[in-house]
mmCIF file of C-alpha atoms in Angstrom:
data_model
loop_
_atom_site.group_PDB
_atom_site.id
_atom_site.type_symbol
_atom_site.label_atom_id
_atom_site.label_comp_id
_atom_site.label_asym_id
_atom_site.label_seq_id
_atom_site.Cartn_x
_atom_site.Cartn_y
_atom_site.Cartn_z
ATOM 1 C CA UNK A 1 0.000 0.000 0.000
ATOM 2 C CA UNK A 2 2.906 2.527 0.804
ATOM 3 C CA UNK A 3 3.818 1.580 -2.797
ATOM 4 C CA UNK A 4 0.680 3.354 -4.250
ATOM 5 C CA UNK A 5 -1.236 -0.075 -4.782
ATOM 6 C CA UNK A 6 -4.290 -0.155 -3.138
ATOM 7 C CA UNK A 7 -7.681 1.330 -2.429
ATOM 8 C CA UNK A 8 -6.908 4.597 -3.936
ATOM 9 C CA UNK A 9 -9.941 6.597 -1.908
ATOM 10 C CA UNK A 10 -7.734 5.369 1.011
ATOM 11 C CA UNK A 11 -4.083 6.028 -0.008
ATOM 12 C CA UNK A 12 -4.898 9.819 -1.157
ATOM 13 C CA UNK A 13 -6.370 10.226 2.358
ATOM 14 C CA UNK A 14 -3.545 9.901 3.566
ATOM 15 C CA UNK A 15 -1.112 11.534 1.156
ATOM 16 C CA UNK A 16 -0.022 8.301 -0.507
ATOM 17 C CA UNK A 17 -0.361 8.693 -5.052
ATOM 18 C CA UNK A 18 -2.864 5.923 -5.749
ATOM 19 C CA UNK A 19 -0.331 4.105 -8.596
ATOM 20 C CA UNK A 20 -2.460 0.976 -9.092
ATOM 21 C CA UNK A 21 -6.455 0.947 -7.645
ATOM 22 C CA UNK A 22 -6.439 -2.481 -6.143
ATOM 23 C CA UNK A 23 -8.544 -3.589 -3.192
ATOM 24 C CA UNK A 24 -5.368 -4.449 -0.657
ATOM 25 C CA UNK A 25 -6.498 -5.380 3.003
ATOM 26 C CA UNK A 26 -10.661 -4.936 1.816
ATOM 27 C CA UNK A 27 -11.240 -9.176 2.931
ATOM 28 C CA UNK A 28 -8.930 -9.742 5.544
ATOM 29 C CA UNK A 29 -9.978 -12.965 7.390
ATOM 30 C CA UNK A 30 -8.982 -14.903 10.171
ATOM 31 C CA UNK A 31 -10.196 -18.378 12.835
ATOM 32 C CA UNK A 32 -11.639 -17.558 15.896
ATOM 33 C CA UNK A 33 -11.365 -19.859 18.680
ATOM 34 C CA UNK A 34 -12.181 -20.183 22.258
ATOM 35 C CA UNK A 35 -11.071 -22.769 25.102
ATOM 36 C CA UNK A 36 -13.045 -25.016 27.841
ATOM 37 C CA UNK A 37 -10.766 -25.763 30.553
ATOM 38 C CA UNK A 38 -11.366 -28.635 32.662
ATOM 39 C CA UNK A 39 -9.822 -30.124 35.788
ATOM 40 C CA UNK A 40 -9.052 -33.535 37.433
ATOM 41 C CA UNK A 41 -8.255 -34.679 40.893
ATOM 42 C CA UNK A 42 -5.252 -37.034 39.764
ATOM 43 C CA UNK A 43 -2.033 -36.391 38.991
ATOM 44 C CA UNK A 44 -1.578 -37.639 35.467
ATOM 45 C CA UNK A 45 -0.105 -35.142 33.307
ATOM 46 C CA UNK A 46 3.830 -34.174 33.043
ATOM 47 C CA UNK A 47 4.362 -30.601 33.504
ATOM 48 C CA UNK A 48 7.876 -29.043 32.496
ATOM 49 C CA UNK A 49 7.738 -26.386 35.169
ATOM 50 C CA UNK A 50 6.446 -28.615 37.969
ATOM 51 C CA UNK A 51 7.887 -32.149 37.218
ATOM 52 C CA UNK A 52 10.865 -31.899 35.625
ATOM 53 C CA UNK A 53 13.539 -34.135 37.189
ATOM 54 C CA UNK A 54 17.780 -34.217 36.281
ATOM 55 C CA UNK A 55 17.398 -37.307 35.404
ATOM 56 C CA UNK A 56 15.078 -35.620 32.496
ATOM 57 C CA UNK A 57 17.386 -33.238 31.744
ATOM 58 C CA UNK A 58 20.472 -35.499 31.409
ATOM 59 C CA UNK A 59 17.932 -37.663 28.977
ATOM 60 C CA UNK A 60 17.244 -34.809 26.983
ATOM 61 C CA UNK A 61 20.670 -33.176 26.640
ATOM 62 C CA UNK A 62 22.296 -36.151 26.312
ATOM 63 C CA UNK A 63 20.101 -38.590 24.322
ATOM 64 C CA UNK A 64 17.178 -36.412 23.114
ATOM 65 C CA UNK A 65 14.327 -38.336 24.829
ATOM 66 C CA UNK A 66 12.813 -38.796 28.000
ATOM 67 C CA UNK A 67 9.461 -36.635 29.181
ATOM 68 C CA UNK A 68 10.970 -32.910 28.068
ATOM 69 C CA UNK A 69 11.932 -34.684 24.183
ATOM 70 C CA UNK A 70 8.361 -35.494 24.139
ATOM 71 C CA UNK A 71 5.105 -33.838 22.894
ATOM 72 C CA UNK A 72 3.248 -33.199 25.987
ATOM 73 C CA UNK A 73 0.921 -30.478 25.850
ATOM 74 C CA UNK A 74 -1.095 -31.649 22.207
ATOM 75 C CA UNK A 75 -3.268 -34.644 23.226
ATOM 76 C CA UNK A 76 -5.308 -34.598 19.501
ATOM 77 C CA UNK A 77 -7.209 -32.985 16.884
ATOM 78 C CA UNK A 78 -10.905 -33.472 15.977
ATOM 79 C CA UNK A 79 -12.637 -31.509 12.472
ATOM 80 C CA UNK A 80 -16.150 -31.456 12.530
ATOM 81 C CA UNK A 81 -18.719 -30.383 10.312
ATOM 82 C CA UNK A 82 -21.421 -27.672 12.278
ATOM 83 C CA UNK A 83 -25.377 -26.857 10.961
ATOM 84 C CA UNK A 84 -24.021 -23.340 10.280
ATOM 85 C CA UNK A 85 -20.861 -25.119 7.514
ATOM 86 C CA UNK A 86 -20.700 -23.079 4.386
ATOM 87 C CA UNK A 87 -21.096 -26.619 2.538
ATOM 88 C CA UNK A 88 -22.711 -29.702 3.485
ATOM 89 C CA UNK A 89 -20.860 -31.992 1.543
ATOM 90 C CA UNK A 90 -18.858 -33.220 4.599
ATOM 91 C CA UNK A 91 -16.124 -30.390 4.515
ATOM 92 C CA UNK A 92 -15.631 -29.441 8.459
ATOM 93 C CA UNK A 93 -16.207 -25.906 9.681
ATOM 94 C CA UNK A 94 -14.943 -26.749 13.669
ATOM 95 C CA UNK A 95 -11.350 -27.389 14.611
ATOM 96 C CA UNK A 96 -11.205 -29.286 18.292
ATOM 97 C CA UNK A 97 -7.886 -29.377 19.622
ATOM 98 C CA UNK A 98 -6.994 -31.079 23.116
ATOM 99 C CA UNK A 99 -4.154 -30.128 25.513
ATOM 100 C CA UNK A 100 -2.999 -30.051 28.628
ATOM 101 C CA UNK A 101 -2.731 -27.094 30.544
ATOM 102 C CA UNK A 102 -0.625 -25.709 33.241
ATOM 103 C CA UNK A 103 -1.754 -24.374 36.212
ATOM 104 C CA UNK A 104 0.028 -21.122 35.899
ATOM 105 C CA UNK A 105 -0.945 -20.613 32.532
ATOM 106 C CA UNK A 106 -4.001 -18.687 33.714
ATOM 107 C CA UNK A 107 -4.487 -16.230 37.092
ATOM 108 C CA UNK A 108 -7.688 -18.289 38.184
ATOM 109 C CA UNK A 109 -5.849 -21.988 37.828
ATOM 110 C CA UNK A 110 -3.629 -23.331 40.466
ATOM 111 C CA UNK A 111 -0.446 -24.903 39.947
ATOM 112 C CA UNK A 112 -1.052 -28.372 42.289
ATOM 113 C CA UNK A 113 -4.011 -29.103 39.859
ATOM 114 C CA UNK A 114 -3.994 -31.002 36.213
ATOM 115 C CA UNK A 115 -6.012 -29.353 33.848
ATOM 116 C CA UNK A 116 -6.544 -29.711 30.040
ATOM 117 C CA UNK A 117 -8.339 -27.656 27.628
ATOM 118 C CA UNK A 118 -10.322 -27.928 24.261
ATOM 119 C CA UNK A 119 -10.084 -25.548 22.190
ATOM 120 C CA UNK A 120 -12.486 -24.682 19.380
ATOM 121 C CA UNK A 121 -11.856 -22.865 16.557
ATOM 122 C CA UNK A 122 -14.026 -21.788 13.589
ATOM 123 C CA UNK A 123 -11.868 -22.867 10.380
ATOM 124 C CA UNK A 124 -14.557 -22.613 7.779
ATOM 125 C CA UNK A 125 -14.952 -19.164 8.697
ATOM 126 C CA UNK A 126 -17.656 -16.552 6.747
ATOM 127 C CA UNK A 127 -17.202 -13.490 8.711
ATOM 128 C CA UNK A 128 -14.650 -10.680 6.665
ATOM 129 C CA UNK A 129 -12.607 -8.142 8.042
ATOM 130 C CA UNK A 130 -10.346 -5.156 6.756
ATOM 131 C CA UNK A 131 -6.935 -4.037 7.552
ATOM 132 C CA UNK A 132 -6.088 -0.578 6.158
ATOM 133 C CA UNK A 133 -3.434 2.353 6.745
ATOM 134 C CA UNK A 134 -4.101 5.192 8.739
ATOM 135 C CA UNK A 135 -0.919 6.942 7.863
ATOM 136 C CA UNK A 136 1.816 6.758 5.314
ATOM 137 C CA UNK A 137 4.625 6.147 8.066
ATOM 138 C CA UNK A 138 6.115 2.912 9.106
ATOM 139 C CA UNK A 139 4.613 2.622 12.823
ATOM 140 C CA UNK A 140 2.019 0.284 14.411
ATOM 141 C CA UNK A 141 -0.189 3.757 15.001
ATOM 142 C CA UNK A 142 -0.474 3.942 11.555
ATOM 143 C CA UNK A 143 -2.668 0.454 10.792
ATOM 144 C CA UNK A 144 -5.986 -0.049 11.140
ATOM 145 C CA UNK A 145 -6.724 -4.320 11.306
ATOM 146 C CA UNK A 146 -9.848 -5.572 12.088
ATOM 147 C CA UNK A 147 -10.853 -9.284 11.454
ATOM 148 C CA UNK A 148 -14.545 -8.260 12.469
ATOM 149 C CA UNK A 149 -14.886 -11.725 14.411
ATOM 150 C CA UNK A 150 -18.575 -13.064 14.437
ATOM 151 C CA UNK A 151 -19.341 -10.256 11.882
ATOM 152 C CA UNK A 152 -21.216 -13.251 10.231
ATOM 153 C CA UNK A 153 -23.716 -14.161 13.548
ATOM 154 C CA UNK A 154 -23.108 -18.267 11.731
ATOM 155 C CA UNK A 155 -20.116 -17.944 13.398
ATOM 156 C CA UNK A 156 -20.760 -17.353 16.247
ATOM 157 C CA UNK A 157 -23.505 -20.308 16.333
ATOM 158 C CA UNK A 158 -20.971 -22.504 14.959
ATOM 159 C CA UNK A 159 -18.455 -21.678 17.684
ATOM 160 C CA UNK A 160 -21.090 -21.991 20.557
ATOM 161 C CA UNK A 161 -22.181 -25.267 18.916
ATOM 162 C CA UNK A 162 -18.732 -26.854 18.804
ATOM 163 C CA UNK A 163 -18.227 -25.317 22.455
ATOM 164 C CA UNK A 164 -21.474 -26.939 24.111
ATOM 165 C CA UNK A 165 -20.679 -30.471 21.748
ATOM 166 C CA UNK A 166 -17.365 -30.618 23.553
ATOM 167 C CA UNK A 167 -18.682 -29.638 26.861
ATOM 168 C CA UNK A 168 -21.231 -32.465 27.020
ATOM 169 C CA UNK A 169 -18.576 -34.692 25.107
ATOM 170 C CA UNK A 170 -16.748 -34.494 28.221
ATOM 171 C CA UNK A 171 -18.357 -34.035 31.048
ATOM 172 C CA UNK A 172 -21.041 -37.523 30.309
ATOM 173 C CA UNK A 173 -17.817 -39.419 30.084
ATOM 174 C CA UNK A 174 -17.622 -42.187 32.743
ATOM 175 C CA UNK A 175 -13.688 -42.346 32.215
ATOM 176 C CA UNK A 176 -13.941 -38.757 32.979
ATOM 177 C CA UNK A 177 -16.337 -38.673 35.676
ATOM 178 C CA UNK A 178 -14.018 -41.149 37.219
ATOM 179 C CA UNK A 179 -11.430 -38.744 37.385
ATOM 180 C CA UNK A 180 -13.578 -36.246 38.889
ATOM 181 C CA UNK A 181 -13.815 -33.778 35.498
ATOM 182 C CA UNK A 182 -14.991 -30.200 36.368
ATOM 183 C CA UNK A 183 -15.523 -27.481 34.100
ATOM 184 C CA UNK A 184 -13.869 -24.679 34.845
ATOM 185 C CA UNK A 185 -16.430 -21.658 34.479
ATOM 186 C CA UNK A 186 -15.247 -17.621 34.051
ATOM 187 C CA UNK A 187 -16.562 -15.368 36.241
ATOM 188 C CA UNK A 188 -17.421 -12.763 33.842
ATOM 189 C CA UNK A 189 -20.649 -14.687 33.168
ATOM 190 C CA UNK A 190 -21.777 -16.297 36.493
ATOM 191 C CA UNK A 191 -24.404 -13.857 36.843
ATOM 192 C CA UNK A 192 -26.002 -15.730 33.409
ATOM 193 C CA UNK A 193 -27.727 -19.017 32.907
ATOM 194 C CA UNK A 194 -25.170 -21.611 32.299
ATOM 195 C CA UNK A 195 -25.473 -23.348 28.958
ATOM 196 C CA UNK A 196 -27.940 -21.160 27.335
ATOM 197 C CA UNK A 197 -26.791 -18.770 24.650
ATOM 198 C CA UNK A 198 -26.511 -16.098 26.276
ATOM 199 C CA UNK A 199 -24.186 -17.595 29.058
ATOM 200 C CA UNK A 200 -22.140 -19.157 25.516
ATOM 201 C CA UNK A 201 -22.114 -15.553 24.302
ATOM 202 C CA UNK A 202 -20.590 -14.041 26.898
ATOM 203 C CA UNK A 203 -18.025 -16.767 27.040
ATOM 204 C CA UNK A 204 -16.721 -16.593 23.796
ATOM 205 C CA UNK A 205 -16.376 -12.523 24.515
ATOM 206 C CA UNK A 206 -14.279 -13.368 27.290
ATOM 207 C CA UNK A 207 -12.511 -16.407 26.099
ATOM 208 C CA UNK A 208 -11.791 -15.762 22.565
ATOM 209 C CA UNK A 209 -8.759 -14.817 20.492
ATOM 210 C CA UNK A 210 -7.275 -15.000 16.911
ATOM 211 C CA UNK A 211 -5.600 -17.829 15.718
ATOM 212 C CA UNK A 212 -3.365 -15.944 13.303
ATOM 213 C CA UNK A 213 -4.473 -17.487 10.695
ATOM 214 C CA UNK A 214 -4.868 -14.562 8.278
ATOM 215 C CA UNK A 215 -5.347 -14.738 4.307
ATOM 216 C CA UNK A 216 -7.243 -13.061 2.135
ATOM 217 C CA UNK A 217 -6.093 -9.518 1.740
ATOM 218 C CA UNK A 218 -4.716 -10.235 -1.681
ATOM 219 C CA UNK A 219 -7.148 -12.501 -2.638
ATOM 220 C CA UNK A 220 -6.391 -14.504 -5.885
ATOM 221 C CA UNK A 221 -9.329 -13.788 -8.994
ATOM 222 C CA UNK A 222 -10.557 -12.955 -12.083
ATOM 223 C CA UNK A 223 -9.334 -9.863 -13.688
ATOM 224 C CA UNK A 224 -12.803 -8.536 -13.957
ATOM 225 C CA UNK A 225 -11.647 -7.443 -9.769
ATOM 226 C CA UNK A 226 -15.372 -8.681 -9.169
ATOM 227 C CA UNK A 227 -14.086 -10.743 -6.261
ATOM 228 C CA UNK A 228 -12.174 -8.108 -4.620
ATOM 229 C CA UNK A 229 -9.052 -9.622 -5.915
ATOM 230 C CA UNK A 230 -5.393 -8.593 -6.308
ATOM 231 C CA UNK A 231 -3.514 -10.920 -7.738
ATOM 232 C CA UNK A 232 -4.634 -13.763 -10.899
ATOM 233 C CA UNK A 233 -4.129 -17.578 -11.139
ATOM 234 C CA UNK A 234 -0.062 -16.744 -11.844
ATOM 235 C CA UNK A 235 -0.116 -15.025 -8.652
ATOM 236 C CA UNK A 236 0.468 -12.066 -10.339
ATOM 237 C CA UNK A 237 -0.626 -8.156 -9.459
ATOM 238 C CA UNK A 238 -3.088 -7.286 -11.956
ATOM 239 C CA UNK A 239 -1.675 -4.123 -13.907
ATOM 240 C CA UNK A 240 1.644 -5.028 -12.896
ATOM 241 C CA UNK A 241 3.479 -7.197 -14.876
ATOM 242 C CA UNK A 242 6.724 -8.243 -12.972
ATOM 243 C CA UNK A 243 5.390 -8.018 -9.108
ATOM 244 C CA UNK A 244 3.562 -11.511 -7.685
ATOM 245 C CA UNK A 245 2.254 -11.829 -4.045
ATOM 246 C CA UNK A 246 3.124 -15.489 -2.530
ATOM 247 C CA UNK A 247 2.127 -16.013 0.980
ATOM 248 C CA UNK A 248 -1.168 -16.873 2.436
ATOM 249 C CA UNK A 249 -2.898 -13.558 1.269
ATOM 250 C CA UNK A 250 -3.688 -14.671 -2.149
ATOM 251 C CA UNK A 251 -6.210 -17.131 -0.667
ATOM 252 C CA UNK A 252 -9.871 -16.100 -1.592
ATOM 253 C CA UNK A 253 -11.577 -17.888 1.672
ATOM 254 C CA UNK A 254 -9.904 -19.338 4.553
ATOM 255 C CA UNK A 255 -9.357 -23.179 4.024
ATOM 256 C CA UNK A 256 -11.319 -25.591 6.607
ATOM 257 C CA UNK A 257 -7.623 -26.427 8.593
ATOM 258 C CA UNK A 258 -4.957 -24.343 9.188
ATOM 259 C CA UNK A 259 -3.164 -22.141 6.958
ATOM 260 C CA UNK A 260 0.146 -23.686 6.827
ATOM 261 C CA UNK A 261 0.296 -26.522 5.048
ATOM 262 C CA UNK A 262 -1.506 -24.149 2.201
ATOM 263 C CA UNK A 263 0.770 -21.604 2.234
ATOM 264 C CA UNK A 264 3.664 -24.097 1.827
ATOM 265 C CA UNK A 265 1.905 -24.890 -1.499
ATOM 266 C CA UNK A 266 2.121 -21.631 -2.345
ATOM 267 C CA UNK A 267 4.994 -21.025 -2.153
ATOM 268 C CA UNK A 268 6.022 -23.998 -3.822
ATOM 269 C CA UNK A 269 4.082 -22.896 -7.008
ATOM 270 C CA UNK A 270 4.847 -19.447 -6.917
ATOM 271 C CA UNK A 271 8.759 -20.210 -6.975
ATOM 272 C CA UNK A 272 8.234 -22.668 -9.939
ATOM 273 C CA UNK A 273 6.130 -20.054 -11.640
ATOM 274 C CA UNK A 274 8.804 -17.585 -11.530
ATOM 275 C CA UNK A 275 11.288 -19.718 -12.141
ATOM 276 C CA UNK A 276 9.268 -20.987 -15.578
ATOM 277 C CA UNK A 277 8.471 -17.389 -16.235
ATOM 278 C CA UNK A 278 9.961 -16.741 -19.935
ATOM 279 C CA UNK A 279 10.328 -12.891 -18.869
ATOM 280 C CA UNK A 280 13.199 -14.288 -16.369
ATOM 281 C CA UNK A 281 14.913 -16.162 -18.321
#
């Protein structure tokens, strides 16, 4: 955008020449998620900060296993498909993802407790944000981002629905309820009727963050720019012959997983399209 590509009503706001009208930053999206926390009355987990031994360390320094060599925190992954999915052809729109959790991770949790979390993210995401400039100088003053989270209300019933699935998932477990699961509830929303939507509501206001997960800003299109789009199917900048964008922008929704593995393709095709480009050779 500081290059003069962009919105141009935007960059001659702010004293920028509009080179190339483009609409940069106009569908910037990203996953919402929110976490249940739960505890136990066993011990069973291994925490690094409570139960790390020598003998651990001399494993790990000098062998590269033992408890801190492990993966300890992820316990698994679960996609699901929600009544609020953008498709229903079995493509999932909920990302469940099970850890456990440290009691100093939070100010509420105590640190002589085992806890685990579930965390539930909205991957098949519909609601669109914007990022923009506010200035033409290189500071963080100077942006404007908003992913507009739950702009799309679907969302939000999505996330609730994935929350209360998991909820009841664990809590009617009788391997669970043998070792004494409780859910851990936030205080913000006591004053509400648990399990209703409103109580869900003001849970995922408290409880909810990004999962920095962003695409979309250059969104890859047709040249007609009826898709708010940026860049074509060569990853190239429309009006701009020698200048591609390759990274996780370029993608016109956000897939139904995370963003990596995509944007590892990308970048994967976009080298071997420059690298096939005639005009480089």
């Amino acid at each position: 955008m500081r290059s003069g590509i962009g919105p141009s009503e935007v960059l001659e706001s702010i004293g920028i020449p509009a080179r190339i009208n483009l609409p940069v930053g106009k569908t910037l999206i990203d996953q919402p998620s929110a976490g249940l926390v739960f505890s136990i009355n066993k011990t069973l987990f291994y925490y690094p900060q409570r139960d790390t031994t020598l003998t651990d360390i001399y494993d790990y320094v000098n062998n590269g296993s033992g408890n801190i060599g492990n993966e300890f925190s992820s316990a698994g992954y679960i996609f699901a498909q929600s009544s609020f999915a953008r498709n229903t052809d079995g493509f999932p729109d909920l990302e469940l993802f099970y850890s456990t959790l440290f009691g100093t991770s939070l100010p509420s949790l105590s640190p002589d407790v085992d806890y685990f979390s579930c965390n539930v993210g909205v991957v098949g995401v519909k609601s669109i944000g914007e990022f923009r400039l506010l200035t033409r100088y290189m500071d963080d003053k100077g942006l404007f981002i908003n992913p507009n989270y739950f702009g799309n209300p679907e969302d939000l019933q999505a996330m609730i629905e994935g929350l209360t699935t998991s909820l009841d998932l664990f809590l009617n477990s009788p391997e669970f309820q043998a070792l004494g699961i409780k859910f851990q509830t936030v205080a913000a929303c006591d004053g509400i009727e648990f399990n209703t939507t409103d109580y869900w509501t003001c849970y995922i206001k408290e409880q909810s963050g990004p999962s920095l997960h962003y695409t979309g800003t250059s969104r890859m299109g047709f040249d007609d720019k009826n898709f708010s789009a940026v860049v074509n199917s060569k990853l190239k900048v429309f009006d701009i012959g020698g200048l591609r964008v390759v990274d996780a922008s370029i993608m016109p929704i956000s897939p139904n997983a995370h963003t990596s593995a995509a944007t590892v393709m990308i970048a994967e095709v976009g080298a071997e399209l420059i690298l096939n480009d005639p005009a480089n050779n």
